[in-house]
Amino acid sequence: QVQLVQSGVEVKKPGASVKVSCKASGYTFTSYGITWVRQAPGQGLEWMGWISAYNGNTNYAQKLQGRVTMTTDTSTSTAYMELRSLRSDDTAVYYCARDLGGTYDYYMDVWGKGTTVTVSS
Amino acid sequence: QSVLTQPPSASGTPGQRVTISCSGSSSNIGSNYVYWYQQLPGTAPKLLIYRNNQRPSGVPDRFSGSKSGTSASLAISGLRSEDEADYYCAAWDDSLSGQEFGGGTKLTVL
C-alpha cells in the first residue's frame, strides 16, 4: 500500500539544523511531488513547501526561504527536509505528504505520521 | 494570522447538516482552487475535498465543498460522532506566493 515513513523524534538546540526524512513506498516516487507541512503544538497547519520528485524543482514558503532545503533521493524513494538556524518557534510536528497536484495546485492524499522536532536550550 | 478565515468552532447533533466557512480574498480563493482537510485528534490530516468540490475516492458523499467568489464552504450532512475533528481549508495565495491554510475549525458532535 502507499505509505510515507518518516524519521524519528528530534531534539535540537537553538541555532542547530535538523534533517527529516520521508521514505515512500507503494507507488512510483518520481510521478508525484512531496509537500512538507508543519504544526506547532496546539496550532494549525503551516505549508512549508513542495518538491517535485521528478526533477527536483522546489517551491518554498517565503517565510522559510533561506533556512529550508528540500531534496529527494530517487534511488531510495526518499525525500528530505532540512531546516537550519532553528529557533524555539520551529518546535512542531513536521509532516511529509504525497502531492497530487503541481504548481499553485497543491493537494496531498497520503501523509506520513509526522516527526516531532523540539528546539530547546 | 491566516489570510483564510474560518470560525474557530462549529457544532451539530448526529444526523444534522453543518457547514464550515472559509473566507479569503481575490488573491487566494477568488483566483485559485480550495482544498479541505480533516484532522482527527493525534493524527495526520486527511484530504476531504480538492479543487473546490472534488472528493477523493473513499471520502463519503456526506462531505461536499463549494466556492463562490472569495469564500468557500464545507458541508457535512448526516453528521456522525466520528466526524468530530479539526477541519482546515487551504488555497494558493498569489500575493504571498504560497499555499495558505485557514486557522482551522473544531467540529463538535453534541
Short mmCIF file of C-alpha atoms in Angstrom, two decimals:
data_model
loop_
_atom_site.label_atom_id
_atom_site.label_comp_id
_atom_site.label_asym_id
_atom_site.label_seq_id
_atom_site.Cartn_x
_atom_site.Cartn_y
_atom_site.Cartn_z
CA GLN A 1 0.00 0.00 0.00
CA VAL A 2 1.04 3.58 -0.49
CA GLN A 3 2.82 4.93 2.56
CA LEU A 4 5.29 7.51 3.73
CA VAL A 5 7.52 6.62 6.66
CA GLN A 6 9.19 9.50 8.45
CA SER A 7 12.26 9.58 10.65
CA GLY A 8 12.06 9.75 14.42
CA VAL A 9 11.86 12.36 17.12
CA GLU A 10 14.48 15.11 17.10
CA VAL A 11 15.60 17.38 19.92
CA LYS A 12 17.81 20.28 18.87
CA LYS A 13 19.36 23.34 20.41
CA PRO A 14 18.65 26.83 19.07
CA GLY A 15 20.85 27.61 16.10
CA ALA A 16 21.27 23.97 15.09
CA SER A 17 19.91 22.23 11.99
CA VAL A 18 17.56 19.30 11.58
CA LYS A 19 17.07 16.99 8.62
CA VAL A 20 13.87 14.94 8.47
CA SER A 21 13.50 12.04 6.06
CA CYS A 22 10.39 10.65 4.42
CA LYS A 23 10.62 7.27 2.68
CA ALA A 24 7.94 6.49 0.12
CA SER A 25 6.71 3.08 -0.90
CA GLY A 26 3.86 1.55 -2.85
CA TYR A 27 3.92 3.99 -5.77
CA THR A 28 6.23 5.40 -8.43
CA PHE A 29 8.11 8.02 -6.44
CA THR A 30 9.02 10.23 -9.37
CA SER A 31 5.41 10.56 -10.54
CA TYR A 32 4.41 12.89 -7.72
CA GLY A 33 5.68 15.76 -5.63
CA ILE A 34 6.22 15.86 -1.90
CA THR A 35 4.83 18.66 0.24
CA TRP A 36 6.02 19.44 3.74
CA VAL A 37 3.62 20.85 6.34
CA ARG A 38 4.28 21.60 9.99
CA GLN A 39 2.06 22.05 13.01
CA ALA A 40 3.20 23.79 16.18
CA PRO A 41 1.76 22.48 19.46
CA GLY A 42 -1.94 23.32 19.67
CA GLN A 43 -1.76 25.33 16.45
CA GLY A 44 -2.93 24.99 12.86
CA LEU A 45 -1.23 23.71 9.75
CA GLU A 46 1.55 25.61 8.02
CA TRP A 47 2.68 24.88 4.45
CA MET A 48 6.47 24.78 4.24
CA GLY A 49 7.00 23.99 0.60
CA TRP A 50 6.97 21.44 -2.19
CA ILE A 51 9.48 19.47 -4.21
CA SER A 52 8.99 17.62 -7.45
CA ALA A 53 10.34 14.11 -7.12
CA TYR A 54 10.59 14.05 -10.92
CA ASN A 55 13.06 16.89 -11.47
CA GLY A 56 13.83 18.34 -8.03
CA ASN A 57 12.10 21.67 -8.65
CA THR A 58 11.13 23.34 -5.39
CA ASN A 59 8.74 25.99 -4.14
CA TYR A 60 9.34 27.21 -0.59
CA ALA A 61 7.20 29.30 1.72
CA GLN A 62 8.52 32.86 1.70
CA LYS A 63 8.74 32.82 5.48
CA LEU A 64 11.27 29.96 5.37
CA GLN A 65 13.29 31.00 2.33
CA GLY A 66 16.98 30.78 3.09
CA ARG A 67 16.52 28.41 6.05
CA VAL A 68 14.87 25.41 4.42
CA THR A 69 16.10 22.99 1.78
CA MET A 70 14.05 20.13 0.36
CA THR A 71 15.71 17.35 -1.59
CA THR A 72 14.94 13.89 -2.88
CA ASP A 73 16.93 10.72 -3.47
CA THR A 74 15.19 8.82 -6.24
CA SER A 75 17.43 5.77 -5.74
CA THR A 76 15.84 5.21 -2.34
CA SER A 77 12.48 6.96 -2.92
CA THR A 78 13.22 9.25 -0.01
CA ALA A 79 12.51 12.94 0.46
CA TYR A 80 14.37 15.15 2.90
CA MET A 81 13.62 18.46 4.57
CA GLU A 82 16.45 20.35 6.23
CA LEU A 83 15.75 23.38 8.41
CA ARG A 84 18.67 25.48 9.64
CA SER A 85 19.19 28.11 12.32
CA LEU A 86 16.49 26.56 14.44
CA ARG A 87 14.50 28.73 16.85
CA SER A 88 12.10 27.80 19.60
CA ASP A 89 9.14 28.61 17.37
CA ASP A 90 10.27 25.89 14.97
CA THR A 91 9.12 23.37 17.57
CA ALA A 92 6.42 21.42 15.76
CA VAL A 93 5.32 18.18 14.21
CA TYR A 94 6.64 18.03 10.64
CA TYR A 95 4.63 16.10 8.07
CA CYS A 96 5.55 15.00 4.59
CA ALA A 97 2.75 14.23 2.17
CA ARG A 98 2.39 12.99 -1.39
CA ASP A 99 1.21 15.82 -3.58
CA LEU A 100 -1.15 15.02 -6.44
CA GLY A 101 -1.17 18.46 -7.98
CA GLY A 102 1.55 20.83 -9.04
CA THR A 103 2.41 24.47 -9.14
CA TYR A 104 -0.32 26.57 -7.47
CA ASP A 105 -2.44 23.42 -7.15
CA TYR A 106 -1.05 21.56 -4.15
CA TYR A 107 -3.17 18.90 -2.54
CA MET A 108 -1.98 15.91 -0.56
CA ASP A 109 -3.61 12.49 -0.40
CA VAL A 110 -1.13 10.39 1.58
CA TRP A 111 0.59 11.70 4.70
CA GLY A 112 3.39 10.48 6.91
CA LYS A 113 2.71 10.10 10.62
CA GLY A 114 4.78 13.16 11.43
CA THR A 115 8.15 13.84 13.03
CA THR A 116 8.27 15.78 16.27
CA VAL A 117 11.05 18.36 16.36
CA THR A 118 11.69 20.11 19.64
CA VAL A 119 14.00 23.12 19.80
CA SER A 120 15.13 23.87 23.30
CA SER A 121 18.26 25.01 25.09
CA GLN B 1 -2.91 35.30 11.38
CA SER B 2 -4.02 33.36 8.36
CA VAL B 3 -5.32 35.05 5.22
CA LEU B 4 -8.05 32.41 5.14
CA THR B 5 -10.60 32.94 7.91
CA GLN B 6 -12.50 30.06 9.45
CA PRO B 7 -14.74 30.06 12.51
CA PRO B 8 -12.80 28.53 15.42
CA SER B 9 -15.62 26.18 16.31
CA ALA B 10 -18.79 24.58 14.99
CA SER B 11 -21.16 22.02 16.39
CA GLY B 12 -24.11 19.85 15.48
CA THR B 13 -26.09 16.85 16.60
CA PRO B 14 -25.98 13.41 14.97
CA GLY B 15 -27.82 13.38 11.65
CA GLN B 16 -27.71 17.13 11.29
CA ARG B 17 -26.12 19.08 8.43
CA VAL B 18 -23.36 21.53 9.31
CA THR B 19 -21.36 23.91 7.19
CA ILE B 20 -17.92 25.38 7.82
CA SER B 21 -16.97 28.58 6.05
CA CYS B 22 -13.63 29.78 4.74
CA SER B 23 -13.31 33.42 3.80
CA GLY B 24 -10.46 34.77 1.71
CA SER B 25 -9.72 37.36 -0.94
CA SER B 26 -9.17 37.81 -4.65
CA SER B 27 -5.55 36.71 -4.32
CA ASN B 28 -6.39 33.30 -2.90
CA ILE B 29 -9.88 31.81 -3.00
CA GLY B 30 -11.02 34.30 -5.61
CA SER B 31 -8.50 33.06 -8.17
CA ASN B 32 -7.38 29.60 -7.09
CA TYR B 33 -8.68 26.22 -6.04
CA VAL B 34 -9.81 25.47 -2.49
CA TYR B 35 -9.00 22.28 -0.59
CA TRP B 36 -10.34 20.86 2.66
CA TYR B 37 -8.63 18.59 5.18
CA GLN B 38 -9.89 16.74 8.22
CA GLN B 39 -7.59 16.13 11.18
CA LEU B 40 -8.71 13.70 13.86
CA PRO B 41 -7.06 14.15 17.26
CA GLY B 42 -3.45 13.00 17.30
CA THR B 43 -3.37 12.02 13.63
CA ALA B 44 -2.16 13.41 10.33
CA PRO B 45 -4.55 15.44 8.18
CA LYS B 46 -6.72 13.70 5.60
CA LEU B 47 -7.74 15.15 2.25
CA LEU B 48 -11.52 15.61 2.07
CA ILE B 49 -12.07 17.92 -0.90
CA TYR B 50 -9.77 19.07 -3.70
CA ARG B 51 -10.23 21.62 -6.50
CA ASN B 52 -13.21 23.25 -4.76
CA ASN B 53 -15.68 20.37 -4.88
CA GLN B 54 -13.98 17.12 -5.85
CA ARG B 55 -13.97 14.19 -3.45
CA PRO B 56 -11.09 11.71 -3.41
CA SER B 57 -12.13 8.09 -3.65
CA GLY B 58 -13.10 6.75 -0.27
CA VAL B 59 -14.43 10.04 1.09
CA PRO B 60 -18.17 9.66 1.78
CA ASP B 61 -20.55 11.80 -0.25
CA ARG B 62 -21.76 13.26 3.05
CA PHE B 63 -18.87 15.67 2.58
CA SER B 64 -19.20 18.34 -0.08
CA GLY B 65 -17.37 21.52 -0.99
CA SER B 66 -18.42 24.69 -2.74
CA LYS B 67 -16.92 28.03 -3.67
CA SER B 68 -18.42 31.38 -4.51
CA GLY B 69 -16.33 34.46 -5.15
CA THR B 70 -13.82 34.81 -2.33
CA SER B 71 -15.48 32.34 0.04
CA ALA B 72 -15.76 28.60 0.25
CA SER B 73 -17.73 26.15 2.37
CA LEU B 74 -17.51 22.58 3.52
CA ALA B 75 -20.83 20.89 4.19
CA ILE B 76 -21.21 17.72 6.21
CA SER B 77 -24.58 16.03 6.10
CA GLY B 78 -25.81 13.17 8.25
CA LEU B 79 -23.37 14.18 10.98
CA ARG B 80 -21.73 11.30 12.84
CA SER B 81 -19.75 11.18 16.07
CA GLU B 82 -16.65 10.16 14.12
CA ASP B 83 -16.79 13.48 12.24
CA GLU B 84 -15.62 15.23 15.40
CA ALA B 85 -12.29 16.68 14.28
CA ASP B 86 -10.48 19.81 13.16
CA TYR B 87 -11.18 20.98 9.62
CA TYR B 88 -8.85 23.15 7.57
CA CYS B 89 -9.35 24.94 4.28
CA ALA B 90 -6.39 25.73 2.05
CA ALA B 91 -5.68 27.71 -1.11
CA TRP B 92 -2.76 29.12 -3.03
CA ASP B 93 -2.22 32.82 -2.40
CA ASP B 94 -0.83 34.76 -5.38
CA SER B 95 0.36 37.68 -3.24
CA LEU B 96 2.21 35.53 -0.73
CA SER B 97 3.33 33.01 -3.37
CA GLY B 98 2.50 30.18 -1.03
CA GLN B 99 -0.16 27.69 -0.04
CA GLU B 100 -2.15 29.05 2.87
CA PHE B 101 -4.21 27.15 5.41
CA GLY B 102 -7.13 28.54 7.33
CA GLY B 103 -6.82 28.64 11.09
CA GLY B 104 -8.95 25.53 11.44
CA THR B 105 -12.43 24.81 12.77
CA LYS B 106 -13.00 22.41 15.62
CA LEU B 107 -16.21 20.49 14.98
CA THR B 108 -18.00 19.07 18.00
CA VAL B 109 -20.74 16.48 17.62
CA LEU B 110 -23.09 17.01 20.55
#
